[in-house]
Amino acid sequence: MSVHVTAAPIAFQPDRARIELTLPAGMTIAEMVALALPGASDPVLERTRVTLVKGDGMQVVPRSLWHCARPHAGVHVVIRVIPGGSGLRSVLQIIVAVAAVAIAGFFFPPGATLLGSELLATVTKTTLTVGLTALGGLLINALLPLPSPEKQEKPPFAIAGWQNQFTPDAPVPMIMGTHRYAPPFGAMSYIEVVGDWLYSRAVLLHGYGPLEISEEKLGDTLLTKFDEVQIETRLGYADDAPLTLYTNQVIEERIGTDLERPLQHDDTGKIIKGEPSEPKPVSRFTARDTAWSISILSFPAGLMKIEEEDGDEKSHEVTLKRRYRLVGTDAWTDLPDLTIRAKKKVGFYRADRIDYPVRGAYEIEYERLTQSEAEPGNGSQFLMTCTWVVLQSFRPEYPFNFRKPVALSALRIKATAQLNGTLDTFNTIDKRIAPDWDAESGTWIARTTKNPASLALFVLRGPGLYRPVSDDGIDFEAFQDWHDFCVAKSLEYNRIHDFEATLGQTLAAIGAAGRAVVKWNGRKWTVVIDRPRELVVDHVNPRNSSDFRWSPSYFEPPHALRVPFIDETNGYQQAERLVPWPGHVGPIDITEELKLPGKTNPDEIWREARRRQYEIMNRAVSYSAVQQGTARTATTGDLVVASRDVLKRAMHSARVKAVRGDHVETDGVFTMAADESYAIRFRQFDADDTIGTSVVRTIATVPGESAAVRLTGSGEKPKAGDIIHFGPAALDSIPLIVSGITRGKNNSSVLSMLPAAPIIDELTDAEVPPAWSGRVGAEIDLSLVPPATPVFTSVETGTVDTGDANGLIVTISGGTANAIPVAAFKLQHRLVGALVWQPPLSSSPADGAIAVTGYVFGDEVELQAWAVSVAGVDSDLTDIVSVTIGADDFVPPLAANSFLLLVL
């Protein structure tokens, strides 16, 4: 008993240096590879693919199983070194879609069952490595495959909070549906000075219009809660007026350099008396093509002189010399000196504007003329630090030059105690306005919409395309039907498209959210919806097709699917929902991630994840057949019925030779069993009907073999030349959905098909999502754990500590033995020697201080405390502490008593 081995060690030329070996059965694949590729390095072995071939089946064996896999006699082992990378995807597909006969023939010893094999247990442990996962099967066998993830996409909300970003050269955002969004800056933000105050101006770009924008916030606080805030919104219509809060192009450079004129110092750092101060001019350059500039000067500590003698506060001034020159020239243009005078002990700002004679790039220089430090011996204090904070270059042109209408928000905010720092947490609720199908009026109405059908049309006809699709190129009836379907199934698409994606990728994502495929049929853009169908468009059988194949997918389902999403019910925060596998009972230890782009509703997340699970379970087999000619009646998404004896032995197809009354004579031979009911299926056509009607008629059971059948009941009859399907009455044919059609050899078409499986929709519609809270993990029963024993932080008594001779104040803090949260501290007290405690006093953990009354100076008091958890559980008692009221107070001597004194 032997195994034939073929090895191709040259990656790019597998036909050269081929090695043929005949090895005894029972050897492991690892041993065979070692003989075929002696001395092969580990990187070469990583790129080595081992395929087992037997008959029409094949199986790729991952390297992790080489040591335990022993091919049977008669199996052909092909060992090939591949170039690397490019072959992995097809290998995974072969593993996921392997035929059952191939698996059984390659590995399982006689009598072994599929689920009881040791190999399957090994494969299960390495599901993520070899690709035998639930989602692997889903990606191959889904009528509507999941869209591939876009690496550029980022969630609109990060852990640090809403964050506006500068994204130059990034795609213009496109809001789909409804979403909370921290839009990127549409232009550079800049600051301005009005009086002593700073204002910040910014423009945020929401994306292509039109949009409905509401609930403007800074962080988590509504903008209306702040004072001194101006906002101007443009919703993205073609007739939007220009913004008035941001009218010019501004380039702002942060400088942060102090303008100084220090006295001269020696090497030890001491001021040299009598020497003049040192000028230190500072220059910076404007942006190119500047018409005017503004320099913002800061006096962070204020500007003032405080007299040494009496501390009187007086005004002080700083004088600056200013000049500029055009870049590339030597001559300076002097400007009048700038003198700033004030009497302020708090920081303030001043803005210095310079208008230029011609537009260009300029060098600006400031030189401080006023000393920046006091003379030696001058005891007066001076607040006179001056900092050149910002240089702004202005161009008079409107800053937005984009041909398509976009939605913008312009903000002008005063820097106050409420708002201080960078303005980068602005966020809003944005809603897409697009033509939306109104079934009641039968028209498309412009309004806010989350419907995938409306959003797909917006993508095709909207501003995101260089050449939008004309109405003549759209099958509006199909989109209207899809819209109604999405409404009935509560399907939505809410997503921010601010990443690079092709038209096909975008339509695939929207289509998947609406259980459909948006496609170009050669004449128009139309829609194929994944839903149960009743119209049978074609019959597929050996008489009109060839090379019929079927491939089951085997997988070990995880315990649950893990779906990350943005939760619209919780402020559009990041969330994740676990959807257990149908029928799973027990703890969830094995999960796989499933992404559902555009889904923000927790209930919809549950339903659509469950639907994907039902798809995997009920579409685990794929079919294909070849038909001659490129013109096909059935297209993608159509329902067909297939008859093939490899699917069920009792299935047959034949051509009608003659019909005499209820007797139908064929060119085939049918076998009937006595205890079975049978039927035939055929197609009937009207004069102008190109699809026809699929008709099923019951026939009389005649045990044995026969080429003729007798119709029972009433109805249509086949005609001579028609092709009929024969089989048991309950299963004369298998209903399939055409998932794709590709061009084959010799002008043929290859039909890819999946089970129709209407049970998928029935189960999905019956789903009732569990209540969603967004909470992760289970609550701990705090009633089982007592809090830590508290400690006395301080005990204050008498006049010295409390200001009251009879005072007693006790401060308590939590213990550190555990982290059980404390609701209150309790304190009981009594006189030393008393047997009964006084009623306990209480304090919150935030305070911790308890004033104890009812005692007087000199009393000795005992104290004992405990903590109470939020679950009402008491901690252990502290040790008893004794204290004397007023122990640290001074006791005056008694007055002289003449009766006790002896006067000498």
GROMACS .gro file of C-alpha atoms in nm, residues 159 173 190 229 287 304 378 425 438 464 548 586 600 628 638 653 709 741 749 763 800 813:
model
   22
  159ILE     CA    1  -1.149   5.743   2.433
  173PRO     CA    2  -1.680   6.389   0.466
  190TYR     CA    3  -0.715   8.166   1.484
  229VAL     CA    4  -2.046   8.213   2.201
  287ALA     CA    5   0.304   8.385   0.477
  304MET     CA    6   0.204   9.808   3.631
  378ASN     CA    7   1.516  10.052   4.260
  425THR     CA    8  -1.419   6.941   2.106
  438ASP     CA    9  -4.275   5.852   0.035
  464GLY     CA   10  -1.968   6.289  -0.419
  548PHE     CA   11  -2.268   2.057  -1.195
  586GLY     CA   12  -2.333   2.796   2.876
  600THR     CA   13  -2.585   5.209   1.529
  628GLN     CA   14  -2.396   2.732  -2.296
  638ASP     CA   15  -3.314   3.512  -0.917
  653SER     CA   16  -3.468   1.503  -1.560
  709VAL     CA   17  -4.580   0.884  -1.612
  741ILE     CA   18  -2.274   3.460  -1.319
  749SER     CA   19  -2.179   3.098  -1.851
  763LEU     CA   20  -3.603   3.305   1.182
  800VAL     CA   21  -0.719   7.499   7.142
  813SER     CA   22  -1.141   5.810   5.695
   0.00000   0.00000   0.00000
